[in-house]
XYZ file of C-alpha atoms in Angstrom:
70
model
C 1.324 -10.764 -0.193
C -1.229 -7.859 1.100
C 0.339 -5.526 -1.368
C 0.291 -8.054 -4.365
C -3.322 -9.093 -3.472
C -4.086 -5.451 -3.817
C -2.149 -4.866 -6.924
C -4.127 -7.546 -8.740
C -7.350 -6.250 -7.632
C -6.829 -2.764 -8.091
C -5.647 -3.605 -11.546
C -8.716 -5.662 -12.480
C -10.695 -2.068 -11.268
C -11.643 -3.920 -7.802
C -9.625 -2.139 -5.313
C -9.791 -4.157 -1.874
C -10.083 -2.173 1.182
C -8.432 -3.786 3.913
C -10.696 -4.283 7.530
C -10.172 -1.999 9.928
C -8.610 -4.094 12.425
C -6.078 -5.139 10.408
C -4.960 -1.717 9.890
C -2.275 -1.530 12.818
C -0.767 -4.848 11.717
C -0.323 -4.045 8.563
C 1.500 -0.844 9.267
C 4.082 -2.348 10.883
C 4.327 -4.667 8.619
C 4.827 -2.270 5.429
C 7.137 -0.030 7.943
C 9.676 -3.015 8.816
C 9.553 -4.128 4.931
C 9.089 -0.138 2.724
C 12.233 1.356 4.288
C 14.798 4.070 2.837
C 16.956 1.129 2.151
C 14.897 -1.004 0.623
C 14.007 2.003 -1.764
C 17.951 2.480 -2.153
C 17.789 -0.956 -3.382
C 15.185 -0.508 -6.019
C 13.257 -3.773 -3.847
C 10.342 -1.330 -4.219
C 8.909 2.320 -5.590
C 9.395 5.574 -3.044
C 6.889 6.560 -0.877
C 3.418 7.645 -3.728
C 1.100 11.154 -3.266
C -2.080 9.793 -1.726
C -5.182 11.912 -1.557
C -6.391 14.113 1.106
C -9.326 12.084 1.229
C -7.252 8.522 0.752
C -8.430 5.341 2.687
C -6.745 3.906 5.267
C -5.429 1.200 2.993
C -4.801 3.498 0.155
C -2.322 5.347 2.570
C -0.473 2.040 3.592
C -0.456 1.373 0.023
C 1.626 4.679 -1.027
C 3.875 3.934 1.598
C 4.423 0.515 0.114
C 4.898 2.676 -3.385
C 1.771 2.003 -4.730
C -0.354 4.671 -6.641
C -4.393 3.895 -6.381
C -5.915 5.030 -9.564
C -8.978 7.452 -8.632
């Protein structure tokens, strides 16, 4: 739901930044859910470039195959 949430905002050109503290929750959560076979399975997009400078949540984001637009 974080990702979709996300999606929808990004696309509307209001990227969400998730809070800090939610950071280490939500990377487990994307790292149980965005594995190799879930990719094998087309369920979602392979891992995205991020940024040298990418957020926290833009980070988790590529790993969930999500590309923030800059």
């Amino acid at each position: 739901a974080l990702c979709h949430a996300w999606d929808l905002a990004t696309s509307i050109g209001h990227p969400i930044e998730f809070p800090p503290e939610m950071i280490p929750t939500i990377s487990l959560v994307v790292a149980a859910t965005c594995t190799d076979a879930a990719r094998d399975h087309d369920l979602i997009k392979p891992v995205a470039p991020t940024a040298p400078d990418a957020s926290d949540t833009e980070r988790l984001m590529a790993a969930a195959g999500r590309t923030a637009p800059r």
